[in-house]
Amino acid sequence: MMKVRTLGGFQLFWKDTPISLGKQTGNNMVKLFMLLMLHREKGIPRTELIRELFERPDAESDLGANLRITVYRLRQTLKKRGIFCPEGEDYILAEDGLYRWNQNISVWVDIDVFEKTAAQARECEDQEESYRLGQEALNLYRGEFLPELSTEEWVNVNQLQLMKQYRQVFLNQYQILTEREEYREAYDLAKRAAALYPYEEYQLYMMDCLAAMKNYIEAMQLYEDTATMYFQKMGMELSDEMRTRFREIGSHVRTSQAALDGIRRMLKSGEQAAGERCSLISFIDNFHFVQRILPRTGQSAYIEVVTLENADSLPLEPGKKRTDEAARILEEAIAEKIRSGDTVTRYNAFTFLMLLVGISEQGCWILEERIRQCFRSRCTYKKIRLCFRAIPVMETVKEENLSVT
């Protein structure tokens, strides 16, 4: 059987062997073939084929001849590739002003199976079976419909219809998973959807899952990445709904030890958070070195965490000129006030870490005040404040509770 894949890009297979319809991606033979696939049952009018394939400002005048030539080339190409055709028949039939694919030649097309399976999943009353069918449909959805032909109007129409069906299946699957409290699976589902369609809706579902798993730091990082993407790449601001979610998650970060626990886990394991710069790796290496030598030297050392917050002690929103400028000023203030030999890195958009060796808790307080005064002398935004936390390095080794100043 001949198989046609269109979701994520055009692919043609005969007996599981890839078949090419020409060297040029999106050539007229591919377009003709796909139009015939989309109209296999009723056929497609000759005038519509001409309009979709050739009606351009620079097209030749004899468009009918162009169509006949393209049909001939497609027939010959399919024959050369060894694709089965009943004896005495043709791949493409033309009659009564319509062009139609020969129904005696079986074809499997992924969008047909996707649409059928998606409909079955929606209509099925048994939740387990509905979920199974939904997963089957989503597995077929490898990407957008014919992305290499996105400039074609007929492709855009189908892309929109399929995207809507994909969303319906997604919502059904997401609801089932969250009702089961399978938040990691629901997160992975939303993450895949966001990769296909980077819309805010799917980012919100991801944040909700992270919050349900109490992964507040990861949720905050996702918010920052989303805000940056919207602001820098699209020139857009986030919706009120996304900002509300940010405040809700931010309140958990503030009232729990999640932020500090996340930093402690990172330092202990040496893992690199997604999207962090290489300087963070160097910071972790230095931290591990200090951990090893402290018992021998008898010195004390602290991890100083400083975070930019608003007047309500909530994390700032990234992607705004005011908050980004405040982060830049803070970074400069830290660089000026830390001692020679101290180490500093950026943990996220508005959190900086300092590794301070040979310093007492009182010395941390003095450094905090110097940074605060330097920052305040340069930052005119009165509703932005600094939150400091001093974490004894040896406490991260003993796995005791982190101290907060």
Short mmCIF file of C-alpha atoms in Angstrom, two decimals:
data_model
loop_
_atom_site.label_atom_id
_atom_site.label_comp_id
_atom_site.label_asym_id
_atom_site.label_seq_id
_atom_site.Cartn_x
_atom_site.Cartn_y
_atom_site.Cartn_z
CA MET A 1 0.00 0.00 0.00
CA MET A 2 1.09 3.55 -0.68
CA LYS A 3 1.46 5.72 2.43
CA VAL A 4 1.37 9.50 2.51
CA ARG A 5 2.52 11.54 5.49
CA THR A 6 1.71 15.23 5.59
CA LEU A 7 1.88 16.13 9.29
CA GLY A 8 5.32 17.57 9.90
CA GLY A 9 6.26 17.47 6.23
CA PHE A 10 5.49 15.63 3.00
CA GLN A 11 6.65 12.01 2.80
CA LEU A 12 5.59 9.34 0.30
CA PHE A 13 6.21 5.62 0.85
CA TRP A 14 5.67 2.57 -1.31
CA LYS A 15 6.06 -0.72 0.57
CA ASP A 16 7.69 1.28 3.40
CA THR A 17 10.33 2.65 1.03
CA PRO A 18 10.58 6.46 0.69
CA ILE A 19 9.61 7.78 -2.74
CA SER A 20 10.61 11.15 -4.17
CA LEU A 21 8.43 13.21 -6.51
CA GLY A 22 11.23 15.50 -7.56
CA LYS A 23 14.32 17.17 -6.18
CA GLN A 24 12.69 20.51 -5.49
CA THR A 25 10.68 20.73 -2.26
CA GLY A 26 7.11 21.79 -2.85
CA ASN A 27 7.23 21.45 -6.65
CA ASN A 28 4.03 21.37 -8.71
CA MET A 29 4.01 17.58 -8.88
CA VAL A 30 3.89 17.41 -5.08
CA LYS A 31 1.14 20.04 -4.99
CA LEU A 32 -0.88 18.21 -7.64
CA PHE A 33 -0.43 14.89 -5.86
CA MET A 34 -1.57 16.34 -2.52
CA LEU A 35 -4.58 18.08 -4.04
CA LEU A 36 -5.61 14.75 -5.54
CA MET A 37 -5.15 13.06 -2.15
CA LEU A 38 -7.31 15.67 -0.43
CA HIS A 39 -10.09 15.23 -3.00
CA ARG A 40 -9.92 11.46 -3.52
CA GLU A 41 -13.64 10.82 -3.13
CA LYS A 42 -15.26 13.60 -5.15
CA GLY A 43 -12.39 14.72 -7.33
CA ILE A 44 -11.23 18.30 -7.91
CA PRO A 45 -12.38 20.57 -10.77
CA ARG A 46 -9.88 21.32 -13.51
CA THR A 47 -10.34 25.07 -12.99
CA GLU A 48 -9.51 24.76 -9.29
CA LEU A 49 -6.37 22.77 -10.04
CA ILE A 50 -5.21 25.42 -12.50
CA ARG A 51 -5.88 28.17 -9.99
CA GLU A 52 -4.01 26.43 -7.18
CA LEU A 53 -1.04 25.35 -9.28
CA PHE A 54 -0.42 28.04 -11.87
CA GLU A 55 -2.42 31.21 -11.42
CA ARG A 56 0.40 33.58 -10.54
CA PRO A 57 1.32 36.99 -11.99
CA ASP A 58 4.22 35.45 -13.91
CA ALA A 59 2.34 32.37 -15.12
CA GLU A 60 2.25 31.45 -18.78
CA SER A 61 -0.94 32.07 -20.73
CA ASP A 62 -1.69 28.44 -21.67
CA LEU A 63 -2.50 27.23 -18.17
CA GLY A 64 -4.46 24.21 -19.45
CA ALA A 65 -1.36 22.95 -21.23
CA ASN A 66 0.68 23.46 -18.06
CA LEU A 67 -1.79 21.31 -16.13
CA ARG A 68 -1.70 18.52 -18.72
CA ILE A 69 2.10 18.52 -18.65
CA THR A 70 2.20 18.35 -14.84
CA VAL A 71 -0.34 15.51 -14.77
CA TYR A 72 1.71 13.62 -17.37
CA ARG A 73 4.93 14.09 -15.39
CA LEU A 74 3.31 12.89 -12.19
CA ARG A 75 1.97 9.78 -13.93
CA GLN A 76 5.40 8.98 -15.36
CA THR A 77 7.14 9.58 -12.04
CA LEU A 78 4.78 7.28 -10.15
CA LYS A 79 5.28 4.61 -12.80
CA LYS A 80 9.07 4.91 -12.66
CA ARG A 81 8.98 4.58 -8.87
CA GLY A 82 7.22 1.22 -9.27
CA ILE A 83 3.96 2.22 -7.60
CA PHE A 84 1.20 -0.27 -8.41
CA CYS A 85 -1.49 0.58 -10.93
CA PRO A 86 -4.13 -1.91 -12.22
CA GLU A 87 -3.43 -3.10 -15.74
CA GLY A 88 -5.10 -0.94 -18.37
CA GLU A 89 -5.85 1.82 -15.87
CA ASP A 90 -4.15 5.07 -14.85
CA TYR A 91 -3.17 6.70 -11.58
CA ILE A 92 -5.05 9.90 -12.36
CA LEU A 93 -8.48 9.94 -13.98
CA ALA A 94 -9.88 12.94 -15.85
CA GLU A 95 -13.58 13.10 -16.72
CA ASP A 96 -16.41 15.63 -16.76
CA GLY A 97 -14.03 18.47 -15.93
CA LEU A 98 -12.80 16.70 -12.79
CA TYR A 99 -9.45 15.15 -11.92
CA ARG A 100 -9.56 12.24 -9.51
CA TRP A 101 -7.17 9.71 -8.00
CA ASN A 102 -7.89 6.12 -9.12
CA GLN A 103 -9.86 4.57 -6.23
CA ASN A 104 -8.56 1.11 -7.20
CA ILE A 105 -5.13 2.17 -5.94
CA SER A 106 -5.22 2.01 -2.14
CA VAL A 107 -3.67 4.90 -0.25
CA TRP A 108 -3.10 5.48 3.46
CA VAL A 109 -3.01 9.19 4.34
CA ASP A 110 -2.11 10.27 7.86
CA ILE A 111 -4.58 13.16 8.10
CA ASP A 112 -7.47 10.85 7.22
CA VAL A 113 -6.54 8.50 10.05
CA PHE A 114 -5.90 11.40 12.42
CA GLU A 115 -9.29 13.00 11.78
CA LYS A 116 -11.12 9.68 12.08
CA THR A 117 -9.35 8.68 15.29
CA ALA A 118 -9.73 12.15 16.81
CA ALA A 119 -13.48 12.04 16.15
CA GLN A 120 -13.73 8.59 17.76
CA ALA A 121 -11.86 9.84 20.83
CA ARG A 122 -14.25 12.78 21.21
CA GLU A 123 -17.36 10.64 20.84
CA CYS A 124 -16.24 7.71 22.99
CA GLU A 125 -17.95 7.64 26.40
CA ASP A 126 -15.50 5.21 27.99
CA GLN A 127 -12.68 7.32 29.43
CA GLU A 128 -9.95 4.69 29.07
CA GLU A 129 -10.82 4.00 25.44
CA SER A 130 -11.17 7.71 24.73
CA TYR A 131 -7.70 8.30 26.13
CA ARG A 132 -6.22 5.44 24.10
CA LEU A 133 -7.75 6.78 20.89
CA GLY A 134 -6.59 10.28 21.73
CA GLN A 135 -3.01 9.09 22.18
CA GLU A 136 -3.21 7.25 18.88
CA ALA A 137 -4.34 10.45 17.17
CA LEU A 138 -1.66 12.59 18.82
CA ASN A 139 1.06 10.12 17.85
CA LEU A 140 0.12 10.71 14.21
CA TYR A 141 0.34 14.47 14.64
CA ARG A 142 4.08 14.93 14.12
CA GLY A 143 3.83 18.55 13.13
CA GLU A 144 1.90 21.09 11.10
CA PHE A 145 0.27 20.06 7.83
CA LEU A 146 2.68 20.46 4.88
CA PRO A 147 4.84 23.20 6.44
CA GLU A 148 6.94 23.40 3.26
CA LEU A 149 3.83 24.63 1.40
CA SER A 150 2.64 27.14 4.01
CA THR A 151 2.44 29.93 1.42
CA GLU A 152 -0.41 28.11 -0.35
CA GLU A 153 -3.91 29.20 0.64
CA TRP A 154 -5.38 25.68 0.45
CA VAL A 155 -2.63 24.47 2.77
CA ASN A 156 -3.36 27.27 5.26
CA VAL A 157 -7.04 26.32 5.33
CA ASN A 158 -6.20 22.70 6.14
CA GLN A 159 -3.58 23.73 8.70
CA LEU A 160 -6.17 25.74 10.60
CA GLN A 161 -8.77 22.95 10.54
CA LEU A 162 -6.27 20.34 11.70
CA MET A 163 -4.90 22.63 14.41
CA LYS A 164 -8.41 23.00 15.84
CA GLN A 165 -8.89 19.24 15.87
CA TYR A 166 -5.49 18.78 17.50
CA ARG A 167 -6.48 21.23 20.24
CA GLN A 168 -9.73 19.34 20.88
CA VAL A 169 -7.84 16.08 21.29
CA PHE A 170 -5.26 17.77 23.49
CA LEU A 171 -7.91 19.22 25.83
CA ASN A 172 -9.57 15.82 26.16
CA GLN A 173 -6.27 14.13 27.02
CA TYR A 174 -5.22 16.92 29.37
CA GLN A 175 -8.50 16.78 31.28
CA ILE A 176 -8.25 13.02 31.73
CA LEU A 177 -4.67 13.22 32.99
CA THR A 178 -5.29 16.06 35.43
CA GLU A 179 -8.39 14.34 36.80
CA ARG A 180 -6.15 11.36 37.51
CA GLU A 181 -3.59 13.76 39.05
CA GLU A 182 -1.00 12.51 36.57
CA TYR A 183 0.57 15.93 36.33
CA ARG A 184 3.95 14.88 34.92
CA GLU A 185 2.24 13.20 31.97
CA ALA A 186 -0.04 16.22 31.54
CA TYR A 187 3.01 18.50 31.60
CA ASP A 188 4.75 16.45 28.91
CA LEU A 189 1.57 16.57 26.83
CA ALA A 190 1.39 20.36 27.10
CA LYS A 191 5.11 20.73 26.44
CA ARG A 192 4.80 18.82 23.18
CA ALA A 193 1.81 20.95 22.19
CA ALA A 194 3.76 24.13 22.97
CA ALA A 195 6.61 22.91 20.78
CA LEU A 196 4.19 22.48 17.87
CA TYR A 197 2.23 25.65 18.55
CA PRO A 198 4.05 28.12 20.84
CA TYR A 199 0.84 29.68 22.08
CA GLU A 200 0.32 31.06 25.55
CA GLU A 201 -2.50 28.61 26.24
CA TYR A 202 -0.17 25.62 26.23
CA GLN A 203 2.43 27.49 28.32
CA LEU A 204 -0.29 28.10 30.92
CA TYR A 205 -1.14 24.41 31.05
CA MET A 206 2.54 23.63 31.57
CA MET A 207 2.74 26.15 34.42
CA ASP A 208 -0.39 24.71 36.04
CA CYS A 209 1.11 21.22 35.99
CA LEU A 210 4.39 22.42 37.48
CA ALA A 211 2.50 24.28 40.20
CA ALA A 212 0.41 21.17 40.93
CA MET A 213 3.68 19.24 41.39
CA LYS A 214 4.98 22.12 43.57
CA ASN A 215 7.81 22.77 41.10
CA TYR A 216 7.44 26.50 41.59
CA ILE A 217 10.98 27.44 40.57
CA GLU A 218 10.63 25.58 37.27
CA ALA A 219 7.25 27.25 36.76
CA MET A 220 8.81 30.68 37.35
CA GLN A 221 11.59 29.88 34.89
CA LEU A 222 9.00 28.84 32.30
CA TYR A 223 7.20 32.14 32.82
CA GLU A 224 10.44 34.07 32.34
CA ASP A 225 11.30 32.14 29.17
CA THR A 226 7.80 32.68 27.79
CA ALA A 227 7.86 36.39 28.58
CA THR A 228 11.25 36.75 26.92
CA MET A 229 10.09 34.87 23.81
CA TYR A 230 6.96 37.00 23.48
CA PHE A 231 8.74 40.28 24.13
CA GLN A 232 11.96 39.77 22.15
CA LYS A 233 10.83 37.55 19.27
CA MET A 234 7.23 38.64 18.78
CA GLY A 235 7.14 42.13 20.28
CA MET A 236 4.11 41.11 22.36
CA GLU A 237 3.24 41.32 26.02
CA LEU A 238 1.71 38.51 28.03
CA SER A 239 -2.00 38.36 28.77
CA ASP A 240 -3.62 39.26 32.08
CA GLU A 241 -4.28 35.56 32.66
CA MET A 242 -0.58 34.74 32.37
CA ARG A 243 0.31 37.62 34.72
CA THR A 244 -2.23 36.37 37.24
CA ARG A 245 -0.69 32.90 37.10
CA PHE A 246 2.72 34.48 37.62
CA ARG A 247 1.56 36.21 40.81
CA GLU A 248 -0.02 33.02 42.12
CA ILE A 249 3.13 30.99 41.56
CA GLY A 250 5.31 33.83 42.85
CA SER A 251 3.43 33.83 46.14
CA HIS A 252 4.35 30.16 46.62
CA VAL A 253 7.99 30.90 45.91
CA ARG A 254 7.92 33.63 48.52
CA THR A 255 6.09 31.74 51.26
CA SER A 256 7.94 28.43 50.90
CA GLN A 257 11.57 27.36 50.91
CA ALA A 258 11.23 26.19 47.28
CA ALA A 259 13.58 28.80 45.85
CA LEU A 260 16.36 28.08 48.32
CA ASP A 261 15.80 24.34 48.14
CA GLY A 262 16.08 24.53 44.36
CA ILE A 263 19.43 26.31 44.65
CA ARG A 264 20.64 23.79 47.23
CA ARG A 265 19.69 20.84 44.99
CA MET A 266 21.43 22.47 42.03
CA LEU A 267 24.65 23.01 43.99
CA LYS A 268 24.61 19.52 45.44
CA SER A 269 24.05 17.70 42.14
CA GLY A 270 25.96 20.03 39.85
CA GLU A 271 23.08 20.02 37.41
CA GLN A 272 22.62 22.95 35.05
CA ALA A 273 19.18 24.55 34.97
CA ALA A 274 17.63 24.90 31.50
CA GLY A 275 18.71 28.02 29.71
CA GLU A 276 21.44 28.96 32.25
CA ARG A 277 24.74 30.42 31.09
CA CYS A 278 28.07 28.56 31.27
CA SER A 279 29.20 30.80 34.11
CA LEU A 280 26.76 28.96 36.35
CA ILE A 281 28.68 25.73 35.75
CA SER A 282 31.92 27.42 36.80
CA PHE A 283 30.17 28.70 39.91
CA ILE A 284 29.07 25.17 40.81
CA ASP A 285 32.61 23.86 40.27
CA ASN A 286 33.98 26.56 42.59
CA PHE A 287 31.32 25.72 45.15
CA HIS A 288 32.30 22.04 45.17
CA PHE A 289 35.97 22.97 45.56
CA VAL A 290 35.17 25.21 48.52
CA GLN A 291 33.09 22.42 50.06
CA ARG A 292 36.12 20.12 50.00
CA ILE A 293 38.66 22.53 51.48
CA LEU A 294 36.56 24.16 54.23
CA PRO A 295 36.95 21.31 56.76
CA ARG A 296 40.74 21.57 56.39
CA THR A 297 41.04 25.34 56.64
CA GLY A 298 38.53 25.98 59.37
CA GLN A 299 37.18 28.95 57.43
CA SER A 300 33.53 29.79 57.03
CA ALA A 301 31.85 30.40 53.67
CA TYR A 302 28.41 31.50 52.57
CA ILE A 303 26.23 31.42 49.50
CA GLU A 304 24.64 34.86 49.33
CA VAL A 305 21.40 34.89 47.35
CA VAL A 306 19.98 38.24 46.25
CA THR A 307 16.66 38.51 44.43
CA LEU A 308 14.82 41.45 42.95
CA GLU A 309 11.22 41.66 44.18
CA ASN A 310 8.33 44.07 44.00
CA ALA A 311 6.80 45.95 46.91
CA ASP A 312 4.65 42.92 47.75
CA SER A 313 7.74 40.68 48.03
CA LEU A 314 6.82 38.88 44.81
CA PRO A 315 9.28 38.11 41.99
CA LEU A 316 9.48 40.67 39.21
CA GLU A 317 8.05 40.09 35.74
CA PRO A 318 10.71 39.67 33.02
CA GLY A 319 10.57 41.18 29.56
CA LYS A 320 9.88 44.71 30.79
CA LYS A 321 12.28 47.59 30.35
CA ARG A 322 11.96 48.68 33.99
CA THR A 323 12.67 45.27 35.51
CA ASP A 324 15.45 44.38 33.08
CA GLU A 325 17.15 47.70 33.83
CA ALA A 326 16.92 47.00 37.57
CA ALA A 327 18.59 43.61 37.04
CA ARG A 328 21.42 45.27 35.12
CA ILE A 329 21.96 47.83 37.90
CA LEU A 330 22.00 45.10 40.53
CA GLU A 331 24.55 43.09 38.57
CA GLU A 332 26.83 46.14 38.41
CA ALA A 333 26.39 46.86 42.12
CA ILE A 334 27.34 43.31 43.05
CA ALA A 335 30.40 43.37 40.80
CA GLU A 336 31.61 46.57 42.48
CA LYS A 337 31.02 45.55 46.09
CA ILE A 338 32.13 41.93 46.33
CA ARG A 339 35.71 41.26 47.35
CA SER A 340 38.52 40.07 45.13
CA GLY A 341 38.30 36.28 45.04
CA ASP A 342 34.54 36.12 45.58
CA THR A 343 32.45 34.48 42.86
CA VAL A 344 29.12 35.62 41.42
CA THR A 345 26.73 34.16 38.87
CA ARG A 346 23.22 34.71 37.63
CA TYR A 347 20.78 32.01 38.70
CA ASN A 348 17.80 33.37 36.77
CA ALA A 349 16.56 36.69 35.40
CA PHE A 350 16.31 38.35 38.82
CA THR A 351 18.38 36.17 41.17
CA PHE A 352 22.16 36.33 41.67
CA LEU A 353 24.36 33.97 43.68
CA MET A 354 27.62 34.95 45.41
CA LEU A 355 30.15 32.49 46.82
CA LEU A 356 31.85 34.25 49.75
CA VAL A 357 34.83 32.51 51.39
CA GLY A 358 36.41 33.56 54.68
CA ILE A 359 33.48 35.67 55.78
CA SER A 360 31.27 35.69 58.86
CA GLU A 361 27.52 36.07 59.03
CA GLN A 362 28.07 39.68 60.15
CA GLY A 363 30.31 40.19 57.13
CA CYS A 364 27.44 39.00 54.93
CA TRP A 365 25.18 41.63 56.50
CA ILE A 366 27.74 44.35 55.80
CA LEU A 367 28.09 43.25 52.17
CA GLU A 368 24.32 43.15 51.79
CA GLU A 369 24.03 46.72 53.02
CA ARG A 370 26.77 47.94 50.67
CA ILE A 371 25.09 46.32 47.68
CA ARG A 372 21.70 47.67 48.76
CA GLN A 373 23.01 51.25 49.08
CA CYS A 374 24.84 51.08 45.74
CA PHE A 375 21.76 49.69 44.02
CA ARG A 376 19.42 52.23 45.58
CA SER A 377 21.67 55.15 44.58
CA ARG A 378 21.36 54.14 40.92
CA CYS A 379 17.92 52.58 40.64
CA THR A 380 15.08 55.10 40.57
CA TYR A 381 12.32 52.49 40.72
CA LYS A 382 11.10 52.81 44.30
CA LYS A 383 8.77 49.80 44.18
CA ILE A 384 11.64 47.40 43.48
CA ARG A 385 13.40 45.96 46.52
CA LEU A 386 16.26 43.54 47.20
CA CYS A 387 15.81 40.35 49.18
CA PHE A 388 19.01 38.81 50.62
CA ARG A 389 19.53 35.31 52.00
CA ALA A 390 22.81 34.01 53.41
CA ILE A 391 23.26 30.22 53.24
CA PRO A 392 26.21 28.68 55.14
CA VAL A 393 28.06 26.42 52.71
CA MET A 394 28.53 23.65 55.26
CA GLU A 395 24.78 23.51 55.86
CA THR A 396 24.34 22.45 52.24
CA VAL A 397 26.69 19.57 53.00
CA LYS A 398 24.91 18.53 56.19
CA GLU A 399 21.51 18.87 54.46
CA GLU A 400 20.20 20.98 57.31
CA ASN A 401 17.63 23.70 56.93
CA LEU A 402 18.92 26.74 55.06
CA SER A 403 19.30 29.87 57.17
CA VAL A 404 17.65 33.05 55.95
CA THR A 405 18.77 36.52 56.98
#
